[in-house]
């Protein structure tokens, strides 16, 4: 086993404080070096297998995990496995990153967007049921539901699962932001018929770029890897009876992932501490709400800490606070802009009210990385103090 050393230098990012930047634990480079030493410079090898095993043992629940080149690729293959195709409809949470929805369009299918509910900011069960009933009435049976654990906050797992079960629609769980979060003590990434993870540079752990599909069986995992490696039939020549993709994770990237798995729990704890820091900063502040778990069933990894600001009470908007941070070289960002408000999806169907829209209008994501220092926190607090 590699010893832990702080051998990796953090990249030079001057004095900018980022929302979420890569945070190496120390052993990542050794796994990468092993890949070089053994010439496993390919989209397969011991690091890919080792990373998958580490993820499988972390999530438990008899899941089988295929490491892929991105979370987006994982979502795409989830839709392929569920045989989503041209003319099909897929229900998707509106308030999310575009990567949750885009693979629906890659498959020639049509997204139907559903609003959030105010407690978890995730898919509203009532609006989901409304959408399902309405689509069924029109003879359009949704092929899948994509629900997201936004910013690491678990969605209403029981209610969403119940609805998908009652109407017999597969649930795809987008856990790209939620590795390390739990609902009733069970890890996010294990609730869907299929689930996806992301290891992009800004996520809770990173492989520089990467993702995974969490599968219910070894057969699903094998099929995923088959599709992700160009769908080659067993033959000495190149023969294909299915459409393939080049979506497998590189053995170099997977080496970074193996090292990151060793520090995942520690980094989740640090993100949760950042959330407590913001709760303290804004405690007793009328009109500012720090986004928190609705009750003890929900445990968020607090990938990003977010606030909402009621400007009619505070006298200042989220946008003004964002500018004040920006002047101090501190990154803050509006919440995900809902898909039904995106120009690309302007024709898409939407079931909901104005919940996600008003969250978007009043919300702000704050620096949340596990690598922030006391000095960083002091700089952040100084900006917040300007508004007291
Ligand atoms: C990051 C992200 C994805 C996509 O993951 P990539 O690895 O960047 O392709 C999908 N859904 C959500 C909610 C994300 O935040």
mmCIF file of C-alpha atoms and ligand atoms in Angstrom:
data_model
loop_
_atom_site.group_PDB
_atom_site.id
_atom_site.type_symbol
_atom_site.label_atom_id
_atom_site.label_comp_id
_atom_site.label_asym_id
_atom_site.label_seq_id
_atom_site.Cartn_x
_atom_site.Cartn_y
_atom_site.Cartn_z
ATOM 1 C CA UNK A 1 0.000 0.000 0.000
ATOM 2 C CA UNK A 2 1.352 3.400 -0.906
ATOM 3 C CA UNK A 3 2.249 5.694 1.965
ATOM 4 C CA UNK A 4 0.503 9.007 2.172
ATOM 5 C CA UNK A 5 2.705 11.969 1.361
ATOM 6 C CA UNK A 6 1.971 15.523 0.383
ATOM 7 C CA UNK A 7 4.019 15.124 -2.755
ATOM 8 C CA UNK A 8 1.612 16.816 -5.130
ATOM 9 C CA UNK A 9 1.803 20.580 -5.410
ATOM 10 C CA UNK A 10 -1.511 22.376 -5.615
ATOM 11 C CA UNK A 11 -1.767 24.215 -8.929
ATOM 12 C CA UNK A 12 -0.900 27.884 -8.829
ATOM 13 C CA UNK A 13 -4.229 29.656 -8.689
ATOM 14 C CA UNK A 14 -2.788 32.956 -7.354
ATOM 15 C CA UNK A 15 -4.955 34.078 -4.498
ATOM 16 C CA UNK A 16 -8.294 33.345 -6.118
ATOM 17 C CA UNK A 17 -10.760 31.463 -3.950
ATOM 18 C CA UNK A 18 -12.737 29.011 -6.078
ATOM 19 C CA UNK A 19 -16.180 27.517 -5.520
ATOM 20 C CA UNK A 20 -14.699 24.032 -5.644
ATOM 21 C CA UNK A 21 -11.212 23.152 -6.835
ATOM 22 C CA UNK A 22 -9.335 19.831 -7.042
ATOM 23 C CA UNK A 23 -7.925 18.667 -3.706
ATOM 24 C CA UNK A 24 -5.354 15.897 -3.891
ATOM 25 C CA UNK A 25 -4.783 13.623 -0.923
ATOM 26 C CA UNK A 26 -1.192 12.641 -1.735
ATOM 27 C CA UNK A 27 -1.230 9.083 -3.070
ATOM 28 C CA UNK A 28 -2.798 9.903 -6.435
ATOM 29 C CA UNK A 29 0.536 10.437 -8.167
ATOM 30 C CA UNK A 30 1.871 7.081 -6.980
ATOM 31 C CA UNK A 31 -0.998 5.254 -8.671
ATOM 32 C CA UNK A 32 -0.381 7.293 -11.805
ATOM 33 C CA UNK A 33 3.340 6.483 -11.618
ATOM 34 C CA UNK A 34 2.513 2.792 -11.315
ATOM 35 C CA UNK A 35 0.534 3.070 -14.520
ATOM 36 C CA UNK A 36 3.590 4.552 -16.243
ATOM 37 C CA UNK A 37 5.987 2.025 -14.721
ATOM 38 C CA UNK A 38 3.871 -0.893 -15.931
ATOM 39 C CA UNK A 39 2.920 0.786 -19.245
ATOM 40 C CA UNK A 40 -0.824 0.578 -18.538
ATOM 41 C CA UNK A 41 -1.461 3.792 -20.494
ATOM 42 C CA UNK A 42 -4.850 2.758 -21.825
ATOM 43 C CA UNK A 43 -8.560 2.876 -21.084
ATOM 44 C CA UNK A 44 -8.203 -0.301 -19.030
ATOM 45 C CA UNK A 45 -5.772 -1.657 -16.464
ATOM 46 C CA UNK A 46 -5.237 -2.217 -12.729
ATOM 47 C CA UNK A 47 -6.206 1.333 -11.724
ATOM 48 C CA UNK A 48 -9.543 1.131 -13.551
ATOM 49 C CA UNK A 49 -10.336 -2.156 -11.817
ATOM 50 C CA UNK A 50 -9.016 -0.885 -8.474
ATOM 51 C CA UNK A 51 -11.039 2.321 -8.695
ATOM 52 C CA UNK A 52 -14.210 0.377 -9.531
ATOM 53 C CA UNK A 53 -13.612 -1.933 -6.561
ATOM 54 C CA UNK A 54 -13.060 1.041 -4.237
ATOM 55 C CA UNK A 55 -16.339 2.613 -5.423
ATOM 56 C CA UNK A 56 -18.225 -0.681 -5.116
ATOM 57 C CA UNK A 57 -17.048 -1.183 -1.559
ATOM 58 C CA UNK A 58 -17.862 2.458 -0.702
ATOM 59 C CA UNK A 59 -21.433 2.311 -2.039
ATOM 60 C CA UNK A 60 -22.065 -1.293 -0.995
ATOM 61 C CA UNK A 61 -25.612 -2.560 -1.533
ATOM 62 C CA UNK A 62 -24.363 -5.100 -4.083
ATOM 63 C CA UNK A 63 -23.843 -2.523 -6.782
ATOM 64 C CA UNK A 64 -21.635 -3.122 -9.808
ATOM 65 C CA UNK A 65 -19.805 -0.079 -11.120
ATOM 66 C CA UNK A 66 -18.378 0.708 -14.556
ATOM 67 C CA UNK A 67 -15.832 3.547 -14.647
ATOM 68 C CA UNK A 68 -16.426 5.821 -17.630
ATOM 69 C CA UNK A 69 -14.957 8.922 -19.233
ATOM 70 C CA UNK A 70 -17.550 11.302 -17.742
ATOM 71 C CA UNK A 71 -20.803 11.562 -15.855
ATOM 72 C CA UNK A 72 -22.426 12.663 -19.097
ATOM 73 C CA UNK A 73 -21.244 9.464 -20.804
ATOM 74 C CA UNK A 74 -22.672 7.471 -17.877
ATOM 75 C CA UNK A 75 -26.071 9.133 -18.301
ATOM 76 C CA UNK A 76 -25.944 8.506 -22.033
ATOM 77 C CA UNK A 77 -25.249 4.794 -21.519
ATOM 78 C CA UNK A 78 -27.978 4.610 -18.853
ATOM 79 C CA UNK A 79 -30.457 5.754 -21.496
ATOM 80 C CA UNK A 80 -29.003 3.314 -24.033
ATOM 81 C CA UNK A 81 -29.382 0.432 -21.532
ATOM 82 C CA UNK A 82 -33.012 1.444 -20.977
ATOM 83 C CA UNK A 83 -33.500 1.504 -24.764
ATOM 84 C CA UNK A 84 -34.573 5.128 -24.856
ATOM 85 C CA UNK A 85 -34.844 6.115 -28.486
ATOM 86 C CA UNK A 86 -36.309 8.443 -31.030
ATOM 87 C CA UNK A 87 -39.797 9.672 -30.146
ATOM 88 C CA UNK A 88 -39.587 8.573 -26.496
ATOM 89 C CA UNK A 89 -40.125 10.931 -23.581
ATOM 90 C CA UNK A 90 -37.911 11.070 -20.499
ATOM 91 C CA UNK A 91 -38.887 13.015 -17.392
ATOM 92 C CA UNK A 92 -36.026 15.079 -15.965
ATOM 93 C CA UNK A 93 -35.585 17.459 -13.048
ATOM 94 C CA UNK A 94 -35.542 20.978 -14.507
ATOM 95 C CA UNK A 95 -33.233 22.562 -11.963
ATOM 96 C CA UNK A 96 -29.914 20.887 -12.721
ATOM 97 C CA UNK A 97 -26.784 21.080 -14.831
ATOM 98 C CA UNK A 98 -27.484 20.680 -18.568
ATOM 99 C CA UNK A 99 -25.569 17.371 -18.580
ATOM 100 C CA UNK A 100 -28.524 15.716 -16.776
ATOM 101 C CA UNK A 101 -30.798 16.426 -19.741
ATOM 102 C CA UNK A 102 -28.606 16.574 -22.843
ATOM 103 C CA UNK A 103 -28.141 12.786 -23.236
ATOM 104 C CA UNK A 104 -31.939 12.503 -23.675
ATOM 105 C CA UNK A 105 -31.520 14.579 -26.822
ATOM 106 C CA UNK A 106 -28.447 12.550 -27.905
ATOM 107 C CA UNK A 107 -30.836 9.579 -28.064
ATOM 108 C CA UNK A 108 -33.362 11.484 -30.181
ATOM 109 C CA UNK A 109 -35.811 11.466 -27.273
ATOM 110 C CA UNK A 110 -37.695 14.396 -25.755
ATOM 111 C CA UNK A 111 -37.176 15.720 -22.228
ATOM 112 C CA UNK A 112 -40.184 16.582 -20.084
ATOM 113 C CA UNK A 113 -39.053 18.865 -17.269
ATOM 114 C CA UNK A 114 -40.396 18.810 -13.720
ATOM 115 C CA UNK A 115 -40.075 21.561 -11.126
ATOM 116 C CA UNK A 116 -38.309 21.382 -7.751
ATOM 117 C CA UNK A 117 -39.830 21.443 -4.283
ATOM 118 C CA UNK A 118 -38.548 24.019 -1.788
ATOM 119 C CA UNK A 119 -37.111 21.672 0.902
ATOM 120 C CA UNK A 120 -34.502 19.745 -1.089
ATOM 121 C CA UNK A 121 -34.534 21.937 -4.218
ATOM 122 C CA UNK A 122 -34.917 18.627 -6.091
ATOM 123 C CA UNK A 123 -37.697 16.978 -8.085
ATOM 124 C CA UNK A 124 -41.136 17.745 -6.666
ATOM 125 C CA UNK A 125 -43.043 14.458 -6.162
ATOM 126 C CA UNK A 126 -46.441 16.129 -6.752
ATOM 127 C CA UNK A 127 -45.361 17.689 -10.026
ATOM 128 C CA UNK A 128 -43.726 14.401 -11.035
ATOM 129 C CA UNK A 129 -46.987 12.534 -10.511
ATOM 130 C CA UNK A 130 -48.912 15.241 -12.362
ATOM 131 C CA UNK A 131 -46.504 14.904 -15.285
ATOM 132 C CA UNK A 132 -46.707 11.096 -15.341
ATOM 133 C CA UNK A 133 -50.516 11.060 -15.228
ATOM 134 C CA UNK A 134 -50.736 13.687 -17.934
ATOM 135 C CA UNK A 135 -48.267 11.945 -20.237
ATOM 136 C CA UNK A 136 -50.014 8.578 -19.721
ATOM 137 C CA UNK A 137 -53.349 10.163 -20.586
ATOM 138 C CA UNK A 138 -51.843 11.258 -23.894
ATOM 139 C CA UNK A 139 -50.552 7.751 -24.523
ATOM 140 C CA UNK A 140 -46.950 8.852 -23.915
ATOM 141 C CA UNK A 141 -45.500 6.459 -21.359
ATOM 142 C CA UNK A 142 -42.283 8.060 -20.019
ATOM 143 C CA UNK A 143 -39.296 5.744 -20.609
ATOM 144 C CA UNK A 144 -37.378 6.942 -17.536
ATOM 145 C CA UNK A 145 -37.245 9.520 -14.768
ATOM 146 C CA UNK A 146 -33.967 11.366 -14.091
ATOM 147 C CA UNK A 147 -33.828 12.785 -10.559
ATOM 148 C CA UNK A 148 -30.835 14.723 -9.254
ATOM 149 C CA UNK A 149 -29.300 15.195 -5.786
ATOM 150 C CA UNK A 150 -28.495 18.877 -6.330
ATOM 151 C CA UNK A 151 -25.437 20.270 -4.520
ATOM 152 C CA UNK A 152 -25.250 16.920 -2.688
ATOM 153 C CA UNK A 153 -28.720 17.208 -1.118
ATOM 154 C CA UNK A 154 -30.603 13.906 -1.433
ATOM 155 C CA UNK A 155 -33.923 14.180 -3.275
ATOM 156 C CA UNK A 156 -37.125 12.876 -1.626
ATOM 157 C CA UNK A 157 -35.903 9.332 -2.145
ATOM 158 C CA UNK A 158 -38.860 7.366 -0.760
ATOM 159 C CA UNK A 159 -41.525 9.374 -2.560
ATOM 160 C CA UNK A 160 -39.732 9.456 -5.907
ATOM 161 C CA UNK A 161 -38.960 5.721 -5.704
ATOM 162 C CA UNK A 162 -42.585 4.954 -4.793
ATOM 163 C CA UNK A 163 -43.926 6.926 -7.750
ATOM 164 C CA UNK A 164 -41.521 5.314 -10.216
ATOM 165 C CA UNK A 165 -42.480 1.913 -8.862
ATOM 166 C CA UNK A 166 -46.222 2.609 -8.874
ATOM 167 C CA UNK A 167 -46.139 3.726 -12.505
ATOM 168 C CA UNK A 168 -43.468 1.182 -13.491
ATOM 169 C CA UNK A 169 -40.974 3.719 -14.847
ATOM 170 C CA UNK A 170 -37.213 3.178 -14.376
ATOM 171 C CA UNK A 171 -35.462 5.705 -12.138
ATOM 172 C CA UNK A 172 -32.074 7.091 -13.169
ATOM 173 C CA UNK A 173 -30.375 8.679 -10.178
ATOM 174 C CA UNK A 174 -28.043 11.531 -11.070
ATOM 175 C CA UNK A 175 -25.650 11.417 -8.102
ATOM 176 C CA UNK A 176 -22.931 13.412 -9.889
ATOM 177 C CA UNK A 177 -22.826 15.893 -7.012
ATOM 178 C CA UNK A 178 -23.745 13.511 -4.201
ATOM 179 C CA UNK A 179 -20.963 10.976 -3.626
ATOM 180 C CA UNK A 180 -20.739 10.781 0.178
ATOM 181 C CA UNK A 181 -24.342 11.925 0.812
ATOM 182 C CA UNK A 182 -26.843 9.561 2.444
ATOM 183 C CA UNK A 183 -30.598 9.181 2.859
ATOM 184 C CA UNK A 184 -31.659 7.208 5.933
ATOM 185 C CA UNK A 185 -28.050 6.111 6.253
ATOM 186 C CA UNK A 186 -27.957 4.627 2.735
ATOM 187 C CA UNK A 187 -25.469 6.142 0.251
ATOM 188 C CA UNK A 188 -26.696 8.255 -2.634
ATOM 189 C CA UNK A 189 -25.872 6.481 -5.874
ATOM 190 C CA UNK A 190 -27.680 3.300 -4.784
ATOM 191 C CA UNK A 191 -31.332 4.383 -5.100
ATOM 192 C CA UNK A 192 -31.953 4.365 -8.831
ATOM 193 C CA UNK A 193 -32.420 1.402 -11.149
ATOM 194 C CA UNK A 194 -29.257 2.951 -12.547
ATOM 195 C CA UNK A 195 -27.198 5.773 -11.047
ATOM 196 C CA UNK A 196 -24.410 7.977 -12.304
ATOM 197 C CA UNK A 197 -21.400 9.581 -10.625
ATOM 198 C CA UNK A 198 -19.069 12.310 -11.895
ATOM 199 C CA UNK A 199 -15.388 12.882 -11.164
ATOM 200 C CA UNK A 200 -14.992 16.133 -13.044
ATOM 201 C CA UNK A 201 -12.439 18.655 -11.782
ATOM 202 C CA UNK A 202 -14.890 20.554 -9.591
ATOM 203 C CA UNK A 203 -16.721 17.584 -8.058
ATOM 204 C CA UNK A 204 -16.358 16.114 -4.574
ATOM 205 C CA UNK A 205 -13.526 13.907 -5.831
ATOM 206 C CA UNK A 206 -11.909 14.182 -9.229
ATOM 207 C CA UNK A 207 -10.077 12.044 -11.762
ATOM 208 C CA UNK A 208 -9.482 15.257 -13.788
ATOM 209 C CA UNK A 209 -12.426 14.043 -15.868
ATOM 210 C CA UNK A 210 -14.433 10.886 -15.390
ATOM 211 C CA UNK A 211 -17.666 9.302 -14.318
ATOM 212 C CA UNK A 212 -19.275 5.994 -13.482
ATOM 213 C CA UNK A 213 -22.458 4.050 -14.048
ATOM 214 C CA UNK A 214 -23.775 2.268 -10.963
ATOM 215 C CA UNK A 215 -25.471 -0.940 -12.122
ATOM 216 C CA UNK A 216 -27.786 -3.437 -10.396
ATOM 217 C CA UNK A 217 -25.967 -6.538 -11.681
ATOM 218 C CA UNK A 218 -22.683 -7.808 -13.064
ATOM 219 C CA UNK A 219 -24.475 -8.394 -16.390
ATOM 220 C CA UNK A 220 -25.456 -4.705 -16.604
ATOM 221 C CA UNK A 221 -21.887 -3.697 -15.797
ATOM 222 C CA UNK A 222 -20.495 -6.020 -18.492
ATOM 223 C CA UNK A 223 -22.962 -4.645 -21.034
ATOM 224 C CA UNK A 224 -21.980 -1.079 -20.058
ATOM 225 C CA UNK A 225 -18.273 -1.804 -20.503
ATOM 226 C CA UNK A 226 -19.016 -3.540 -23.821
ATOM 227 C CA UNK A 227 -20.892 -0.480 -25.106
ATOM 228 C CA UNK A 228 -18.228 1.883 -23.700
ATOM 229 C CA UNK A 229 -15.444 0.076 -25.588
ATOM 230 C CA UNK A 230 -16.927 0.232 -29.094
ATOM 231 C CA UNK A 231 -19.217 -2.802 -28.793
ATOM 232 C CA UNK A 232 -16.812 -5.291 -30.319
ATOM 233 C CA UNK A 233 -18.246 -8.756 -30.861
ATOM 234 C CA UNK A 234 -16.091 -11.777 -30.048
ATOM 235 C CA UNK A 235 -14.228 -12.275 -33.293
ATOM 236 C CA UNK A 236 -10.606 -11.993 -34.450
ATOM 237 C CA UNK A 237 -11.593 -9.164 -36.803
ATOM 238 C CA UNK A 238 -13.525 -6.042 -35.864
ATOM 239 C CA UNK A 239 -17.173 -6.981 -35.874
ATOM 240 C CA UNK A 240 -20.080 -5.025 -34.427
ATOM 241 C CA UNK A 241 -23.710 -5.983 -33.993
ATOM 242 C CA UNK A 242 -24.494 -2.974 -31.764
ATOM 243 C CA UNK A 243 -23.684 0.719 -31.844
ATOM 244 C CA UNK A 244 -20.606 1.326 -29.693
ATOM 245 C CA UNK A 245 -19.089 4.256 -27.857
ATOM 246 C CA UNK A 246 -15.609 5.230 -26.673
ATOM 247 C CA UNK A 247 -16.539 6.033 -23.086
ATOM 248 C CA UNK A 248 -14.181 3.989 -20.892
ATOM 249 C CA UNK A 249 -12.102 5.711 -18.187
ATOM 250 C CA UNK A 250 -8.353 5.897 -18.751
ATOM 251 C CA UNK A 251 -6.061 3.939 -16.427
ATOM 252 C CA UNK A 252 -4.161 7.209 -15.744
ATOM 253 C CA UNK A 253 -7.310 9.024 -14.615
ATOM 254 C CA UNK A 254 -8.427 6.012 -12.589
ATOM 255 C CA UNK A 255 -5.116 6.195 -10.707
ATOM 256 C CA UNK A 256 -6.068 9.673 -9.519
ATOM 257 C CA UNK A 257 -9.469 8.281 -8.537
ATOM 258 C CA UNK A 258 -7.927 5.513 -6.394
ATOM 259 C CA UNK A 259 -5.965 8.083 -4.428
ATOM 260 C CA UNK A 260 -9.034 10.323 -4.098
ATOM 261 C CA UNK A 261 -11.111 7.468 -2.650
ATOM 262 C CA UNK A 262 -8.668 7.313 0.279
ATOM 263 C CA UNK A 263 -9.554 10.882 1.272
ATOM 264 C CA UNK A 264 -13.224 10.979 0.249
ATOM 265 C CA UNK A 265 -14.682 10.754 3.750
ATOM 266 C CA UNK A 266 -12.225 13.325 5.117
ATOM 267 C CA UNK A 267 -13.043 15.709 2.270
ATOM 268 C CA UNK A 268 -16.795 15.280 2.758
ATOM 269 C CA UNK A 269 -16.335 16.175 6.447
ATOM 270 C CA UNK A 270 -14.436 19.327 5.437
ATOM 271 C CA UNK A 271 -17.203 20.363 3.031
ATOM 272 C CA UNK A 272 -19.763 19.819 5.765
ATOM 273 C CA UNK A 273 -17.635 22.053 8.020
ATOM 274 C CA UNK A 274 -17.728 24.762 5.339
ATOM 275 C CA UNK A 275 -21.520 24.533 5.492
ATOM 276 C CA UNK A 276 -21.409 25.009 9.281
ATOM 277 C CA UNK A 277 -19.112 27.983 8.744
ATOM 278 C CA UNK A 278 -21.753 29.639 6.536
ATOM 279 C CA UNK A 279 -24.521 28.798 8.996
ATOM 280 C CA UNK A 280 -22.535 30.672 11.621
ATOM 281 C CA UNK A 281 -21.814 33.593 9.321
ATOM 282 C CA UNK A 282 -25.480 34.060 8.497
ATOM 283 C CA UNK A 283 -27.029 32.958 11.795
ATOM 284 C CA UNK A 284 -29.882 35.193 12.905
ATOM 285 C CA UNK A 285 -29.711 37.119 9.641
ATOM 286 C CA UNK A 286 -33.244 37.896 8.505
ATOM 287 C CA UNK A 287 -33.782 37.218 4.818
ATOM 288 C CA UNK A 288 -30.744 34.960 4.327
ATOM 289 C CA UNK A 289 -31.229 31.181 4.429
ATOM 290 C CA UNK A 290 -28.369 28.678 4.220
ATOM 291 C CA UNK A 291 -29.475 25.589 2.255
ATOM 292 C CA UNK A 292 -29.673 22.752 4.817
ATOM 293 C CA UNK A 293 -31.094 19.265 5.245
ATOM 294 C CA UNK A 294 -34.887 19.315 5.861
ATOM 295 C CA UNK A 295 -34.608 16.612 8.565
ATOM 296 C CA UNK A 296 -32.229 13.980 9.925
ATOM 297 C CA UNK A 297 -33.068 11.438 7.185
ATOM 298 C CA UNK A 298 -31.085 13.598 4.793
ATOM 299 C CA UNK A 299 -27.306 13.955 5.018
ATOM 300 C CA UNK A 300 -25.740 16.136 2.333
ATOM 301 C CA UNK A 301 -22.046 16.030 1.467
ATOM 302 C CA UNK A 302 -22.512 19.794 0.950
ATOM 303 C CA UNK A 303 -20.579 19.628 -2.279
ATOM 304 C CA UNK A 304 -21.512 23.277 -2.635
ATOM 305 C CA UNK A 305 -22.870 25.472 0.131
ATOM 306 C CA UNK A 306 -25.664 27.708 -1.114
ATOM 307 C CA UNK A 307 -27.795 30.508 0.266
ATOM 308 C CA UNK A 308 -30.983 32.227 -0.802
ATOM 309 C CA UNK A 309 -31.474 35.925 -0.209
ATOM 310 C CA UNK A 310 -34.832 37.636 0.112
ATOM 311 C CA UNK A 311 -33.784 41.070 -1.111
ATOM 312 C CA UNK A 312 -37.042 42.636 0.109
ATOM 313 C CA UNK A 313 -35.869 41.870 3.654
ATOM 314 C CA UNK A 314 -32.080 42.208 3.397
ATOM 315 C CA UNK A 315 -32.012 45.225 1.081
ATOM 316 C CA UNK A 316 -29.387 43.543 -1.094
ATOM 317 C CA UNK A 317 -29.610 40.877 -3.785
ATOM 318 C CA UNK A 318 -27.663 37.680 -4.374
ATOM 319 C CA UNK A 319 -26.205 39.397 -7.422
ATOM 320 C CA UNK A 320 -24.819 42.266 -5.326
ATOM 321 C CA UNK A 321 -23.194 39.850 -2.909
ATOM 322 C CA UNK A 322 -21.727 37.942 -5.852
ATOM 323 C CA UNK A 323 -20.163 41.147 -7.183
ATOM 324 C CA UNK A 324 -18.708 41.990 -3.774
ATOM 325 C CA UNK A 325 -17.076 38.531 -3.646
ATOM 326 C CA UNK A 326 -15.811 38.920 -7.190
ATOM 327 C CA UNK A 327 -14.087 42.211 -6.317
ATOM 328 C CA UNK A 328 -12.117 40.329 -3.663
ATOM 329 C CA UNK A 329 -11.150 37.604 -6.159
ATOM 330 C CA UNK A 330 -13.590 35.155 -4.592
ATOM 331 C CA UNK A 331 -15.793 33.045 -6.838
ATOM 332 C CA UNK A 332 -19.522 32.824 -6.129
ATOM 333 C CA UNK A 333 -22.098 31.726 -8.692
ATOM 334 C CA UNK A 334 -25.858 31.775 -9.231
ATOM 335 C CA UNK A 335 -27.655 28.443 -8.760
ATOM 336 C CA UNK A 336 -28.194 26.133 -11.750
ATOM 337 C CA UNK A 337 -30.495 27.855 -14.210
ATOM 338 C CA UNK A 338 -33.514 25.580 -14.712
ATOM 339 C CA UNK A 339 -33.589 23.713 -18.033
ATOM 340 C CA UNK A 340 -37.088 24.953 -18.924
ATOM 341 C CA UNK A 341 -35.646 28.497 -18.903
ATOM 342 C CA UNK A 342 -32.660 27.617 -21.105
ATOM 343 C CA UNK A 343 -32.812 28.901 -24.690
ATOM 344 C CA UNK A 344 -31.932 25.429 -26.011
ATOM 345 C CA UNK A 345 -34.916 23.867 -24.204
ATOM 346 C CA UNK A 346 -37.413 26.685 -24.667
ATOM 347 C CA UNK A 347 -39.860 24.434 -26.540
ATOM 348 C CA UNK A 348 -39.705 21.665 -23.951
ATOM 349 C CA UNK A 349 -42.632 20.644 -21.768
ATOM 350 C CA UNK A 350 -42.539 21.714 -18.127
ATOM 351 C CA UNK A 351 -44.681 20.660 -15.169
ATOM 352 C CA UNK A 352 -44.395 23.014 -12.242
ATOM 353 C CA UNK A 353 -44.852 26.419 -10.754
ATOM 354 C CA UNK A 354 -42.134 28.897 -10.065
ATOM 355 C CA UNK A 355 -40.161 27.072 -7.383
ATOM 356 C CA UNK A 356 -36.930 26.465 -9.313
ATOM 357 C CA UNK A 357 -37.287 29.821 -11.050
ATOM 358 C CA UNK A 358 -37.454 31.724 -7.768
ATOM 359 C CA UNK A 359 -34.570 29.688 -6.331
ATOM 360 C CA UNK A 360 -32.556 30.690 -9.378
ATOM 361 C CA UNK A 361 -33.492 34.340 -8.861
ATOM 362 C CA UNK A 362 -32.552 34.457 -5.181
ATOM 363 C CA UNK A 363 -29.783 31.883 -4.756
ATOM 364 C CA UNK A 364 -26.008 31.918 -4.662
ATOM 365 C CA UNK A 365 -23.335 29.169 -4.462
ATOM 366 C CA UNK A 366 -20.439 30.005 -2.162
ATOM 367 C CA UNK A 367 -16.841 28.747 -1.997
ATOM 368 C CA UNK A 368 -17.107 25.225 -0.595
ATOM 369 C CA UNK A 369 -13.877 23.351 -1.318
ATOM 370 C CA UNK A 370 -12.350 20.918 1.150
ATOM 371 C CA UNK A 371 -9.017 22.720 0.652
ATOM 372 C CA UNK A 372 -10.047 26.182 1.932
ATOM 373 C CA UNK A 373 -7.880 27.605 4.716
ATOM 374 C CA UNK A 374 -8.602 29.771 7.752
ATOM 375 C CA UNK A 375 -7.163 32.682 5.806
ATOM 376 C CA UNK A 376 -9.635 31.968 2.967
ATOM 377 C CA UNK A 377 -12.502 31.836 5.461
ATOM 378 C CA UNK A 378 -11.416 35.162 6.925
ATOM 379 C CA UNK A 379 -11.472 36.756 3.478
ATOM 380 C CA UNK A 380 -14.940 35.302 2.825
ATOM 381 C CA UNK A 381 -16.218 36.505 6.220
ATOM 382 C CA UNK A 382 -14.850 40.004 5.563
ATOM 383 C CA UNK A 383 -16.980 40.312 2.399
ATOM 384 C CA UNK A 384 -20.089 39.078 4.215
ATOM 385 C CA UNK A 385 -19.401 41.609 7.003
ATOM 386 C CA UNK A 386 -19.669 44.465 4.487
ATOM 387 C CA UNK A 387 -23.411 43.678 4.263
ATOM 388 C CA UNK A 388 -24.176 43.595 7.995
HETATM 389 C C1 LIG B 1 -21.242 17.387 -13.292
HETATM 390 C C2 LIG B 1 -22.615 16.907 -13.481
HETATM 391 C C3 LIG B 1 -22.948 15.997 -14.499
HETATM 392 C C4 LIG B 1 -21.999 15.600 -15.583
HETATM 393 O O1 LIG B 1 -20.818 15.047 -15.185
HETATM 394 P P1 LIG B 1 -19.519 15.204 -16.120
HETATM 395 O O2 LIG B 1 -18.556 14.253 -15.496
HETATM 396 O O3 LIG B 1 -19.063 16.639 -16.009
HETATM 397 O O4 LIG B 1 -19.873 14.829 -17.502
HETATM 398 C C5 LIG B 1 -24.248 15.531 -14.575
HETATM 399 N N1 LIG B 1 -25.179 15.934 -13.702
HETATM 400 C C6 LIG B 1 -24.904 16.809 -12.732
HETATM 401 C C7 LIG B 1 -25.993 17.203 -11.792
HETATM 402 C C8 LIG B 1 -23.629 17.350 -12.593
HETATM 403 O O5 LIG B 1 -23.377 18.253 -11.641
#
